[in-house]
Structure formats: C-alpha cells, structure tokens
GROMACS .gro file of C-alpha atoms in nm:
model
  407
    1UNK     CA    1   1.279  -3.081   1.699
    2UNK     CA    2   0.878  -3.101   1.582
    3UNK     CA    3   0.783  -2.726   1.502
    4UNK     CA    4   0.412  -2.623   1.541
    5UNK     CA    5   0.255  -2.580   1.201
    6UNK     CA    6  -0.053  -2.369   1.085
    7UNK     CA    7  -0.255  -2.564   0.881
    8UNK     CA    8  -0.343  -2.338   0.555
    9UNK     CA    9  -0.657  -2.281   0.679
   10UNK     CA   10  -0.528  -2.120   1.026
   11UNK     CA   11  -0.298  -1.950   0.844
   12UNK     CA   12  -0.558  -1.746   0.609
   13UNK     CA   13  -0.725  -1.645   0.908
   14UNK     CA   14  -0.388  -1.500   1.102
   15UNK     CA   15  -0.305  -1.335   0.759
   16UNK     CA   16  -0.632  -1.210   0.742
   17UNK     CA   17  -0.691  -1.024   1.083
   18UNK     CA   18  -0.352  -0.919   1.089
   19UNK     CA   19  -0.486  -0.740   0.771
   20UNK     CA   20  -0.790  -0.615   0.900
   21UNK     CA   21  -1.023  -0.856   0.647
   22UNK     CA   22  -1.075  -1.093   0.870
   23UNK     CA   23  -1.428  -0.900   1.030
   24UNK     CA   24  -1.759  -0.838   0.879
   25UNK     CA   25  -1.615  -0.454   0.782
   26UNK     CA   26  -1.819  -0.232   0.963
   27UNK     CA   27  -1.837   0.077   1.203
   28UNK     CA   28  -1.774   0.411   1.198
   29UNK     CA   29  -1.501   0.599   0.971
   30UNK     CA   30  -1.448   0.881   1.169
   31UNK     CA   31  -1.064   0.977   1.184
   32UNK     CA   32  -1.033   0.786   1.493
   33UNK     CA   33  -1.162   0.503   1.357
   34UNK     CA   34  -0.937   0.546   1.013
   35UNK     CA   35  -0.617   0.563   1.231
   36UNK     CA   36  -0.675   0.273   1.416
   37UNK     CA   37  -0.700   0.103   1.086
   38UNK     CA   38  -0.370   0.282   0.897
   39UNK     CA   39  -0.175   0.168   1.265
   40UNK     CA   40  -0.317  -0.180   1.265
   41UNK     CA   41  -0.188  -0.217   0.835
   42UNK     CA   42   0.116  -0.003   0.949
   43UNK     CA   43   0.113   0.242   0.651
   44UNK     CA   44  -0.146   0.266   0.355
   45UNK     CA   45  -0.036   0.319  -0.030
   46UNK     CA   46  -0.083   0.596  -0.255
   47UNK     CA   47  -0.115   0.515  -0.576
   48UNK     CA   48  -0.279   0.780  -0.880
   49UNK     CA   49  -0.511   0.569  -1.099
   50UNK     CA   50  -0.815   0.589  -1.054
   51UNK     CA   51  -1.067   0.354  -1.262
   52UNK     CA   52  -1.272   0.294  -1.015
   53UNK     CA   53  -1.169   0.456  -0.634
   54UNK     CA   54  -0.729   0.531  -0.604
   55UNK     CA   55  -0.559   0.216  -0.426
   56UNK     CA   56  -0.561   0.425  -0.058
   57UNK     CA   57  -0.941   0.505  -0.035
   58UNK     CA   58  -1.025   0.129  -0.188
   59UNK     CA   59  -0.812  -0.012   0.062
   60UNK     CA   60  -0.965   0.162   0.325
   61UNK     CA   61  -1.345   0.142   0.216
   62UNK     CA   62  -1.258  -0.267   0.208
   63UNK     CA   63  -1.230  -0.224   0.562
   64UNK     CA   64  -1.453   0.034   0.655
   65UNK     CA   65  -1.745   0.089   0.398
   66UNK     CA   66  -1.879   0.425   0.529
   67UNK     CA   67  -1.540   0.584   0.430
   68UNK     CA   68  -1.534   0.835   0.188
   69UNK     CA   69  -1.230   0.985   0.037
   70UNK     CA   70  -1.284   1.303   0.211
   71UNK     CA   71  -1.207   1.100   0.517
   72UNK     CA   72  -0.853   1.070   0.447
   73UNK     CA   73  -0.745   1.390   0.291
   74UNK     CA   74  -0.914   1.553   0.660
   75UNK     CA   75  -0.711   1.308   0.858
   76UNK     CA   76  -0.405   1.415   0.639
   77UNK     CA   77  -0.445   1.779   0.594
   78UNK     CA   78  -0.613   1.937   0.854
   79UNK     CA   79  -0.601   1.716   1.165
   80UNK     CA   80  -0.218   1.622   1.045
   81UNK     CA   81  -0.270   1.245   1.192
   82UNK     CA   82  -0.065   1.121   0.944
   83UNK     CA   83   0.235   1.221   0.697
   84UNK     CA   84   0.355   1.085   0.373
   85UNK     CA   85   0.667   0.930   0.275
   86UNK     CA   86   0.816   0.618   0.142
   87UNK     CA   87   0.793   0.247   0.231
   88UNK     CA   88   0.822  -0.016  -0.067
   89UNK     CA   89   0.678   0.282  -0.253
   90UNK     CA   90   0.483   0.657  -0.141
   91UNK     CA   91   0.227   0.554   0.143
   92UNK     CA   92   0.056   0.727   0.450
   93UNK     CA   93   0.175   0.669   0.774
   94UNK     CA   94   0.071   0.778   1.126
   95UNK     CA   95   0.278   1.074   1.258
   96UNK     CA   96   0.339   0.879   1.579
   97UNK     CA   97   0.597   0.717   1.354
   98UNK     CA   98   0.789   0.973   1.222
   99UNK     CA   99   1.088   0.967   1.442
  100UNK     CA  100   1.132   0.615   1.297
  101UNK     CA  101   1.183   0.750   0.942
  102UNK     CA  102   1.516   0.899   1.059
  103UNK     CA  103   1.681   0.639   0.929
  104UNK     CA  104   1.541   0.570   0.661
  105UNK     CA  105   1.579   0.933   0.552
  106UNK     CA  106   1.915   1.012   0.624
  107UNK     CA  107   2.022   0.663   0.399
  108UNK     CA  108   1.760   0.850   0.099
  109UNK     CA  109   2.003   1.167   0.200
  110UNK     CA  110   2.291   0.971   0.085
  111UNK     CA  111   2.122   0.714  -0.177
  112UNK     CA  112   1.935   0.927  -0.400
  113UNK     CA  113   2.199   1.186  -0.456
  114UNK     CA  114   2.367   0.910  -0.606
  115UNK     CA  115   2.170   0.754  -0.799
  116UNK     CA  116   1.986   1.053  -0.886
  117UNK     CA  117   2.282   1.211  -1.011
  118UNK     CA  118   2.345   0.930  -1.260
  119UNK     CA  119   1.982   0.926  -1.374
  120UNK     CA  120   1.955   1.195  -1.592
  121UNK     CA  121   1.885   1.421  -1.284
  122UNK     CA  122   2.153   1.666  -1.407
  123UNK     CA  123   2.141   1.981  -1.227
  124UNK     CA  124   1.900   1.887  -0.920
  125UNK     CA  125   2.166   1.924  -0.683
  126UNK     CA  126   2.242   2.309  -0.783
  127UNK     CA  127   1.863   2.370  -0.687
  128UNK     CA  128   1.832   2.290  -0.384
  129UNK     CA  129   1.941   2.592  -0.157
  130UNK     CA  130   1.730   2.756  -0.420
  131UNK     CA  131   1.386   2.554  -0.354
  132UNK     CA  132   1.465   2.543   0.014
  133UNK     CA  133   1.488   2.970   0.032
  134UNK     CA  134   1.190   2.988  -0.249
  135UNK     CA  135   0.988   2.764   0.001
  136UNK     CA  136   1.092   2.956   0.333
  137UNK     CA  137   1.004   3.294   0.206
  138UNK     CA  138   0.688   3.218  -0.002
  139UNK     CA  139   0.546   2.944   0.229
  140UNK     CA  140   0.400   2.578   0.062
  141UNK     CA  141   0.473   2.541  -0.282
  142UNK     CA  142   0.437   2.267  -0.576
  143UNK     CA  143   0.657   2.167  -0.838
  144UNK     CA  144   0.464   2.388  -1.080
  145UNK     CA  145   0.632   2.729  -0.841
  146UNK     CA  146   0.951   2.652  -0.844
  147UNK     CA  147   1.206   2.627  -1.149
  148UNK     CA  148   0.975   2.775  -1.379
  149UNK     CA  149   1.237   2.854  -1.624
  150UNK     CA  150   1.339   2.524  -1.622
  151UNK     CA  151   1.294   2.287  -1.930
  152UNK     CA  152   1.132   2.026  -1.884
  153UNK     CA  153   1.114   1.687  -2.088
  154UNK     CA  154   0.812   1.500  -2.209
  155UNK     CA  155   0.593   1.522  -1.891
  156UNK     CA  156   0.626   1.185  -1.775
  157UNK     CA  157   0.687   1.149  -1.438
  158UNK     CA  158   1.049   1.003  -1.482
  159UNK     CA  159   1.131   1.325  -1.664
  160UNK     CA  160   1.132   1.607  -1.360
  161UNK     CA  161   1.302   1.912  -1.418
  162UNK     CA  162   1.598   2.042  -1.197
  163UNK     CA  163   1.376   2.163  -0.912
  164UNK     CA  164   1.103   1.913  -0.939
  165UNK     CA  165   1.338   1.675  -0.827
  166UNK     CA  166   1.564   1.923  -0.594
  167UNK     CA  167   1.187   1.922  -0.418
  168UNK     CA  168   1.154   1.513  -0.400
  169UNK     CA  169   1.536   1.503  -0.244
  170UNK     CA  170   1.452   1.768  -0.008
  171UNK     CA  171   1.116   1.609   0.130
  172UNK     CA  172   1.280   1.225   0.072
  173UNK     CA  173   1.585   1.318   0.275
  174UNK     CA  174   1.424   1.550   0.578
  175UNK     CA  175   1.424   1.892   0.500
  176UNK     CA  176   1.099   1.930   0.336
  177UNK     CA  177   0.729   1.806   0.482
  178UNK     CA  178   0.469   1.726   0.258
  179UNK     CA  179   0.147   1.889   0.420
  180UNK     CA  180  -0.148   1.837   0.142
  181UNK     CA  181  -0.209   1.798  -0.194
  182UNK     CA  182  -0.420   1.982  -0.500
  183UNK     CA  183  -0.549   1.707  -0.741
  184UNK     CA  184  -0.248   1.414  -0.654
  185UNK     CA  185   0.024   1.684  -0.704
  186UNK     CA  186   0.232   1.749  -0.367
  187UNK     CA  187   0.277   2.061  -0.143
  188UNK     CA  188   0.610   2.090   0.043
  189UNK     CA  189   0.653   2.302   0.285
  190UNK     CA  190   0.962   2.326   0.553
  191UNK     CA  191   0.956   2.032   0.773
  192UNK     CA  192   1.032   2.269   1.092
  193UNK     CA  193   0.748   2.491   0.982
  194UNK     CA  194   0.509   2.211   0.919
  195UNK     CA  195   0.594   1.955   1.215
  196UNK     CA  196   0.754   2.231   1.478
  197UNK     CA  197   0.927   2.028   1.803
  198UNK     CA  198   0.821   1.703   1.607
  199UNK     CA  199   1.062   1.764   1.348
  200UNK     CA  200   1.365   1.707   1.579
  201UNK     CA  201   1.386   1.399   1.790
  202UNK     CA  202   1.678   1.483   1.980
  203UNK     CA  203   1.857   1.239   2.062
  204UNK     CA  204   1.711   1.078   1.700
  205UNK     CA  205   1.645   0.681   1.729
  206UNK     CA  206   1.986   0.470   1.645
  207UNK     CA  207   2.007   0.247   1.346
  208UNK     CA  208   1.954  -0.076   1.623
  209UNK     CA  209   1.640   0.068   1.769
  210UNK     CA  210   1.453   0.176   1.412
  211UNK     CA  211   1.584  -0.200   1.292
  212UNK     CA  212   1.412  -0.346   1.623
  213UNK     CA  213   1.121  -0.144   1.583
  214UNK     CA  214   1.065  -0.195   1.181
  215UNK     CA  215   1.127  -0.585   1.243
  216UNK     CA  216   0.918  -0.617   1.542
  217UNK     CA  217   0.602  -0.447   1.401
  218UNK     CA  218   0.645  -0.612   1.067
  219UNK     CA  219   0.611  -0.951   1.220
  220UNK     CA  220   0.316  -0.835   1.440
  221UNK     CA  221   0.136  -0.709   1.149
  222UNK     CA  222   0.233  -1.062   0.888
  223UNK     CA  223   0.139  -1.261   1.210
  224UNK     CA  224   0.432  -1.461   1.074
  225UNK     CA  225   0.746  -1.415   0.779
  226UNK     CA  226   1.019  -1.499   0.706
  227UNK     CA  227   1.338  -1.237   0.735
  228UNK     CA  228   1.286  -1.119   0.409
  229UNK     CA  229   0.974  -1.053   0.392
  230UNK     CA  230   1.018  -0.905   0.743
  231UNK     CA  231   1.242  -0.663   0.567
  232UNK     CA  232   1.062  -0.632   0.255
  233UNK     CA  233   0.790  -0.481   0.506
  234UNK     CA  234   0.866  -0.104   0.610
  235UNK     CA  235   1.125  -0.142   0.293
  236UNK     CA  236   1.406   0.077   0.571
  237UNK     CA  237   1.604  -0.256   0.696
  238UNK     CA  238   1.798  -0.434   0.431
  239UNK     CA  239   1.792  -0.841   0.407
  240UNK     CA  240   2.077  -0.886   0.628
  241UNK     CA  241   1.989  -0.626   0.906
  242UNK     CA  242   1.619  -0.850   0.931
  243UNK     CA  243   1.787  -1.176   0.901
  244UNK     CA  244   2.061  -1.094   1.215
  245UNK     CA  245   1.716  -0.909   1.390
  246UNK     CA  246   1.551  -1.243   1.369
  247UNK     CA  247   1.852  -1.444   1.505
  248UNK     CA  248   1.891  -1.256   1.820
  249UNK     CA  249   1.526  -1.265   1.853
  250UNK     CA  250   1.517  -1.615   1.846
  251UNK     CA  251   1.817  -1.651   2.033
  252UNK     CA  252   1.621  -1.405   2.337
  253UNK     CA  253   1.277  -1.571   2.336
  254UNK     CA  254   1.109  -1.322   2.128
  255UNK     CA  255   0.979  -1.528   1.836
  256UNK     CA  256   1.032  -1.867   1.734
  257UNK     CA  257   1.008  -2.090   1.439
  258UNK     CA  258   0.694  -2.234   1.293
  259UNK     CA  259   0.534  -2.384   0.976
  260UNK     CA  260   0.296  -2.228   0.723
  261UNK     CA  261   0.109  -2.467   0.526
  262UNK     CA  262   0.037  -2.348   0.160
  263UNK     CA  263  -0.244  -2.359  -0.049
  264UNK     CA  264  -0.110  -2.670  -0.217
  265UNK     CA  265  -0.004  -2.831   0.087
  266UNK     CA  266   0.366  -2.742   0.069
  267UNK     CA  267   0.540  -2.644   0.401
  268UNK     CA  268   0.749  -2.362   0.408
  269UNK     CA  269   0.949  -2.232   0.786
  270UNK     CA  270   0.831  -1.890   0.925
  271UNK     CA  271   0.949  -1.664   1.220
  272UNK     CA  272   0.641  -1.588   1.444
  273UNK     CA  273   0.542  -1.472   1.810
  274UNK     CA  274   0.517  -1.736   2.059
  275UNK     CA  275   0.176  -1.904   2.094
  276UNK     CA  276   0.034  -1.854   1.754
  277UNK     CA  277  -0.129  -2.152   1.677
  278UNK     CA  278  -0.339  -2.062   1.980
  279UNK     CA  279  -0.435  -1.711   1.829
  280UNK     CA  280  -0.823  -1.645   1.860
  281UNK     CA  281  -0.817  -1.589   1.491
  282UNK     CA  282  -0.721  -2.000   1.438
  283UNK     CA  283  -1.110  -2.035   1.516
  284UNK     CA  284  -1.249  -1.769   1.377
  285UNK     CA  285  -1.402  -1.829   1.046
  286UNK     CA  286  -1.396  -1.493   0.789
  287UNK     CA  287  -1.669  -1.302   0.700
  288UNK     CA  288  -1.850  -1.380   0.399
  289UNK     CA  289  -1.884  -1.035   0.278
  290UNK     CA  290  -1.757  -1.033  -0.089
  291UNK     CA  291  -1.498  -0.745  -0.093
  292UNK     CA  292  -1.323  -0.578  -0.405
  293UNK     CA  293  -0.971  -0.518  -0.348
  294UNK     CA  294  -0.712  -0.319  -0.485
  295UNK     CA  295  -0.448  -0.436  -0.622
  296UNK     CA  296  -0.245  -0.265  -0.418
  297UNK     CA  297  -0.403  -0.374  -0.102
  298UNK     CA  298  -0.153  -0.475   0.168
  299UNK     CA  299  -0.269  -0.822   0.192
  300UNK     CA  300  -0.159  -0.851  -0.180
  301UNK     CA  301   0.071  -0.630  -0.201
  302UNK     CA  302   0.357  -0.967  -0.147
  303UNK     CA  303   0.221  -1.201  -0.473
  304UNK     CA  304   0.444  -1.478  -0.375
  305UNK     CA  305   0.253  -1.492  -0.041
  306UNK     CA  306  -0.034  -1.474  -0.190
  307UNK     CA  307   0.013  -1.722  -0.392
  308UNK     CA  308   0.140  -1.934  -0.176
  309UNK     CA  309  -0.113  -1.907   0.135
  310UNK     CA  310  -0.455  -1.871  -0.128
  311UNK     CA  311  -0.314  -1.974  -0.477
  312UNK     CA  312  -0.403  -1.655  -0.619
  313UNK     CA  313  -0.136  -1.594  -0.882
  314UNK     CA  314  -0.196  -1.223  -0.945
  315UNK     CA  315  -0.049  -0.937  -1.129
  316UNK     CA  316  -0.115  -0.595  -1.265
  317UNK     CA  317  -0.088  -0.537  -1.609
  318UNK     CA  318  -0.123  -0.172  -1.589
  319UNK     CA  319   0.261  -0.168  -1.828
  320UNK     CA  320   0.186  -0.490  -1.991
  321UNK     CA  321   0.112  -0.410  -2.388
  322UNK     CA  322  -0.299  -0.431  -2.435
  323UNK     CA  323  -0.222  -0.744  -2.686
  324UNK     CA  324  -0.013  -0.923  -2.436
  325UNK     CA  325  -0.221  -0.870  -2.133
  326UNK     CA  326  -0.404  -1.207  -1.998
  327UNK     CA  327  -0.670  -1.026  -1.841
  328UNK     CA  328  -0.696  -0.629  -1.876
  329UNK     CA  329  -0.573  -0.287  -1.742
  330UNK     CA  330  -0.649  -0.255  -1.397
  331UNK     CA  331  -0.823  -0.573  -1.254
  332UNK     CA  332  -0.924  -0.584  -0.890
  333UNK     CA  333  -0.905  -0.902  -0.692
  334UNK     CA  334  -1.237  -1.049  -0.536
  335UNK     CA  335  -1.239  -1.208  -0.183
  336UNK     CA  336  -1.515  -1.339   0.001
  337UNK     CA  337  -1.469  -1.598   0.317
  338UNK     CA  338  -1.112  -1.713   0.318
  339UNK     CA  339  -1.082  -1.718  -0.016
  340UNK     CA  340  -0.960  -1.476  -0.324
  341UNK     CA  341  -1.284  -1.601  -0.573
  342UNK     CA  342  -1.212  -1.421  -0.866
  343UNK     CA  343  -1.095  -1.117  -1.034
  344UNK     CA  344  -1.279  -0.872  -1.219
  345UNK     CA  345  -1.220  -0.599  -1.492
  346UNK     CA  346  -1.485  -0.281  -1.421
  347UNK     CA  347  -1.438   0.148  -1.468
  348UNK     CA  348  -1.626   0.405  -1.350
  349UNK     CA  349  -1.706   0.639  -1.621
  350UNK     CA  350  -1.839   0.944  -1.444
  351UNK     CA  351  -1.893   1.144  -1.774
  352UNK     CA  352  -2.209   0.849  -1.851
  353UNK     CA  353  -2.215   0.847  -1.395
  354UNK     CA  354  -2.212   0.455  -1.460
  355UNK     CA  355  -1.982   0.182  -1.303
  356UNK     CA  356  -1.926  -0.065  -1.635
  357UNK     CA  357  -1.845  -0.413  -1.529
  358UNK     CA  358  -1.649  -0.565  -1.828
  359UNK     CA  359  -1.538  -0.923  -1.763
  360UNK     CA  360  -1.537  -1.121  -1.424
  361UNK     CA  361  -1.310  -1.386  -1.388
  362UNK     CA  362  -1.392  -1.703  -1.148
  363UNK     CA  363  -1.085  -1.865  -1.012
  364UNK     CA  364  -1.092  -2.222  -1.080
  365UNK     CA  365  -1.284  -2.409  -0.855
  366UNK     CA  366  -1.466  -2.112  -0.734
  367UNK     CA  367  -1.894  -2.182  -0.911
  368UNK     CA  368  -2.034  -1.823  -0.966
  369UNK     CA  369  -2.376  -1.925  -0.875
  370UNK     CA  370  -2.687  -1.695  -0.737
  371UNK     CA  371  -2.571  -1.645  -0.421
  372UNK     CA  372  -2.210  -1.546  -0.472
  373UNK     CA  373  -2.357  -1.302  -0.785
  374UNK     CA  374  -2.610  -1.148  -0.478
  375UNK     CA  375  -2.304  -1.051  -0.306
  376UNK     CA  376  -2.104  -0.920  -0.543
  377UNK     CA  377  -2.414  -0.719  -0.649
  378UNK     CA  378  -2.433  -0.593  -0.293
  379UNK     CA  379  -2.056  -0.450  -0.307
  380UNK     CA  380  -2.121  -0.287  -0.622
  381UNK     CA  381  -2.384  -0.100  -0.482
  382UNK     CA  382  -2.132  -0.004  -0.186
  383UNK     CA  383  -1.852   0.044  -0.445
  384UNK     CA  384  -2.055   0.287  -0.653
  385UNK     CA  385  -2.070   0.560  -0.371
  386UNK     CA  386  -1.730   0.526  -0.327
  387UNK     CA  387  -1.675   0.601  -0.738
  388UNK     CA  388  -1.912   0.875  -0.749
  389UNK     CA  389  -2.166   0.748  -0.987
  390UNK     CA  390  -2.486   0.615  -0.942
  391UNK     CA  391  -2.542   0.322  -1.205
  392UNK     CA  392  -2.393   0.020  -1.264
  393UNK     CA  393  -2.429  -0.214  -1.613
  394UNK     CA  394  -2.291  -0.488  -1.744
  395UNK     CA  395  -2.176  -0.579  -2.087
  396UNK     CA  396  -2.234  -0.879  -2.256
  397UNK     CA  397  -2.052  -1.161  -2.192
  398UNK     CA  398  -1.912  -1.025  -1.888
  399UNK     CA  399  -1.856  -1.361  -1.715
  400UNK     CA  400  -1.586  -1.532  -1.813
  401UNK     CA  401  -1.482  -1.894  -1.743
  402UNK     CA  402  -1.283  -1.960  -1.430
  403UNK     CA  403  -0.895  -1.847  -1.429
  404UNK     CA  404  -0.644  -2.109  -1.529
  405UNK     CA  405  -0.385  -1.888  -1.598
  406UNK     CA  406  -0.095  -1.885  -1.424
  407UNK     CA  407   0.138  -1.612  -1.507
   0.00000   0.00000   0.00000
C-alpha cells in the first residue's frame, strides 16, 4: 500500500506551526495570550543559565516578542495558571493538566525512593514527616529552612542534604506544590493548601486514560512521530505503553501511517492524524523573521529530528571541556524562513549593560549577506530588552565561516 508522504518542505512547515514558529511572532503577551502559547507547546522548560535571557522566557519571547519575564513569574505566582513539575526535565505546565500528572507522580513516588536511596541520598527518607510538619505549621518554605543542621556537601546541585531532597520527593511524588520562587530557588508549600479541591481528582485518571491523553496530545503537538518520540514527549508513558497506544490507534481510525521526507531526502515512516498532507500549514510559507532560539526550545529540544527534518546537527556544550568544545558555551540556534541559518555565540554582560556578540556561525550553504545581517540586527535590538541591557557590540572577527561540523 502507497503511503502519503510530506515532502521536507511540508514537513518544516507542520513542525513549525505545531511549534508556534511558523507566524510572523506577534500580538499581545498578556497571560491569556502566554497560556494559549504554553497549551499550544504543551509545557515550557526551565532551565537556570542565563547568558543572555533563561531557556523559558527565550522560548517564549521567540514567539511573542512583547514578553517580558515578569510575564511568566505573574502567570505562575499570582494568577496560579500554571504549575511546575517534570516532563523530560523541570518545565511549566498549565494547571488544567494537573490531574494528568497523577500518574506520573505516583510512578516518581515509587521510582525515586529507589534510586534515590542508592544515590548517595542517605537519610532523605527519615526527613520527610519532618519537612512535611515543618512546612504545615510554618507555611512555604525553601530548602535553605529546613534541615539546617544538616551537612551539606560541596554545593553542587547533585549534592542536597537530607531535607533538600526529602523536599524534591515530597513535591516530585504529590505531597508538596511548588507555588513561586526567590531568585531560581523553589518554594514548597502543601499541595492541599496550595491547589485546595484541585489537589484531589477523585476518582484520579487511570493509567489507560493519562497514556491516551499523553499520546494523543503529543502527536497533535509533533503534527507527526513516531512511538518513541510520541513517548519521549510528556516523558510519563514508557516506549512500549506509546508503541501499543499507536497500534490500537491505528487499528480504530485515529491516526495512520505516513512519510516524512528528510533534509537529505531520506524517507523515514511516521504516525500522524488523518488528512495531513492537506493541513493549511503545507501552503503556508514561514515567516522570515530571523529568531534566536534557545537551545532548549521545544522545536529543538529532539536533535535527531532536527537533524533529520533541517540538517541542523546541534548540541550544547555547556559540560563539554572549553578545549574540546567545537563552538562555545552556550550557543543559540538562528532560524529565519524554514530554515535553522546559523548559530551564534553572544552574553549579556549587564555589569558593562552591553549584549557582546562573539562569533556567528553560518550553516553551510546559508550566504550571510546584507539582508540576512539587517535581520539579525533587528532581533538583537528585540533581544536586548529581553537581557536587560541597552548596547550591543561586536568583537572582531565575529563571523565565522559557515558550519561544517558535524558532531
């Protein structure tokens, strides 16, 4: 049987709007406005560095450039539109979903204690009625107010003391909420206190209607994957849970079976909804706004996909040894049109209130002439406002010949 195939043009623009990139970015970003876009990516990531903006505000700004990280943390803290916990790693999520973290926290329940236990966590579980009555009769609290007496290793954030980590099991496995932050360090309070009748969906989801649910939206929000990147999504279904989902969805009509042409004209089979090579966003070309991106940026976030649909053969070299890395620290990708054009290597050093641009990296194939230098000018100037300085330079020698490097 003949499947329908996306050529790999069709297919950047269905990865694209389903990632909210496909648009000139533009509009309002109001809260309303921000949740739309956290519901439409599913969750957004947290991440702590902070060279230039922290991974969740650039991600959002690349969508909506009148965002401002105050934007978020009101959304977070004070309208409570969202709540934080764990995907592939610590992200934002609307609160609509929290009933479908059930699952996913009552495996952590189970999980963590074990592996915690064997990972030089001695002593966490002995803490935790503790931290749980410190909490209840003193109200929100950080790791710095509880275990006080506790010793603590070299700082590092694999080295938590007893309670640190009695905290992280008790908010990772249900009984704890975080409600805010001071700085990036977290405030738990109880999750009864904090949510109230939200914090017990009674009857709670099954394990077959969370699996439907994480499966389903994953899918909707790829436009089209295979099983395991279906369950590499939400990170709560494991690779056999997603592969049986997509089996009995094919089996019932829901999806079907299609081909994705790559960047280098390899075919590879994909699960997707019915009627996608018919999807408005086939014929709609992308904006040619030049947008920064974080490295952590959803659309990104899978580098065999990325490499594969653009031939963008990315990584971060944040734990790479200075001497070994190919490019630098913390390099954001470039996209503009359908294309990832380049990569570049900037910091904003707010002490000097200056955005330093220190090497820009073409991909190959991609000329860095006048007009694509205008528009990277013109999202520096956005980008700035976002980093809290004012000025922007340039070393010398700052543009680099095109990227051959495949890693």
């Amino acid at each position: 049987m003949t499947l329908p195939r996306l050529s790999n043009t069709a297919a950047r623009r269905i990865f694209l709007d389903r990632h909210a990139l496909l648009d000139t970015p533009q509009g309002p970003a109001d809260s309303e406005a921000l949740l739309a876009v956290i519901k439409q990516l599913g969750f957004v990531q947290l991440d702590s560095i902070n060279t230039v903006a922290r991974a969740h505000d650039l991600i959002l700004f690349a969508r909506k450039p009148r965002y401002r990280t105050e934007d978020l943390k009101r959304l977070y803290e004070r309208e409570q539109g969202l709540f934080e916990h764990w995907t592939h790693d610590a992200a934002m999520i609307p609160l609509e979903y929290y009933p479908q973290w059930h699952m996913r926290r009552t495996r952590d329940a189970a999980k963590l204690k074990r592996q915690w236990r064997n990972w030089r966590r001695d002593g966490f579980e002995e803490q935790l009625q503790g931290v749980l009555d410190h909490i209840r009769d003193h109200g929100a609290s950080g790791s710095s107010d509880v275990g006080r007496d506790e010793k603590r290793g070299s700082g590092g954030w694999w080295d938590w003391h007893p309670s640190k980590t009695a905290l992280e099991y008790l908010w990772r496995s249900g009984a704890l909420h975080v409600v805010g932050r001071e700085g990036f360090q977290k405030r738990y309070d109880l999750t009864e206190r904090a949510l109230g009748a939200m914090a017990h969906n009674d009857p709670p989801l099954t394990d077959a209607e969370t699996i439907d649910w994480c499966c389903a939206g994953a899918l909707d929000r790829l436009g089209f994957a295979t099983s395991g990147e279906i369950a590499a999504f939400w990170a709560h279904v494991t690779s056999a849970e997603a592969k049986t989902w997509c089996t009995q969805a094919l089996s019932d009509g829901r999806i079907e079976e299609i081909e994705i042409t790559g960047d280098d004209g390899t075919v590879k089979r994909a699960f997707a909804r019915a009627g996608l090579a018919d999807d408005t966003a086939v014929q709609t070309p992308a904006s040619q706004r030049l947008r920064v991106l974080s490295p952590f940026d959803p659309a990104l976030r899978d580098r065999k996909r990325a490499k594969f649909l653009f031939g963008f053969d990315y990584r971060i070299e944040v734990f790479v040894p200075e001497a070994k890395r190919v490019f630098g620290y913390y390099v954001f990708p470039l996209l503009q049109g359908e294309q990832l054009v380049g990569r570049v290597d900037m910091k904003a050093f707010r002490a000097e209130d200056t955005l330093r641009v220190k090497a820009l990296w073409p991909e190959t194939g991609v000329t860095w002439g006048k007009g694509r230098q205008a528009a990277f000018d013109a999202e520096l100037e956005r980008i700035k406002r976002l980093a809290g300085v004012s000025k922007i330079e340039f070393t010398s020698e700052w543009l680099k010949p095109p990227s051959e490097h495949q890693f």
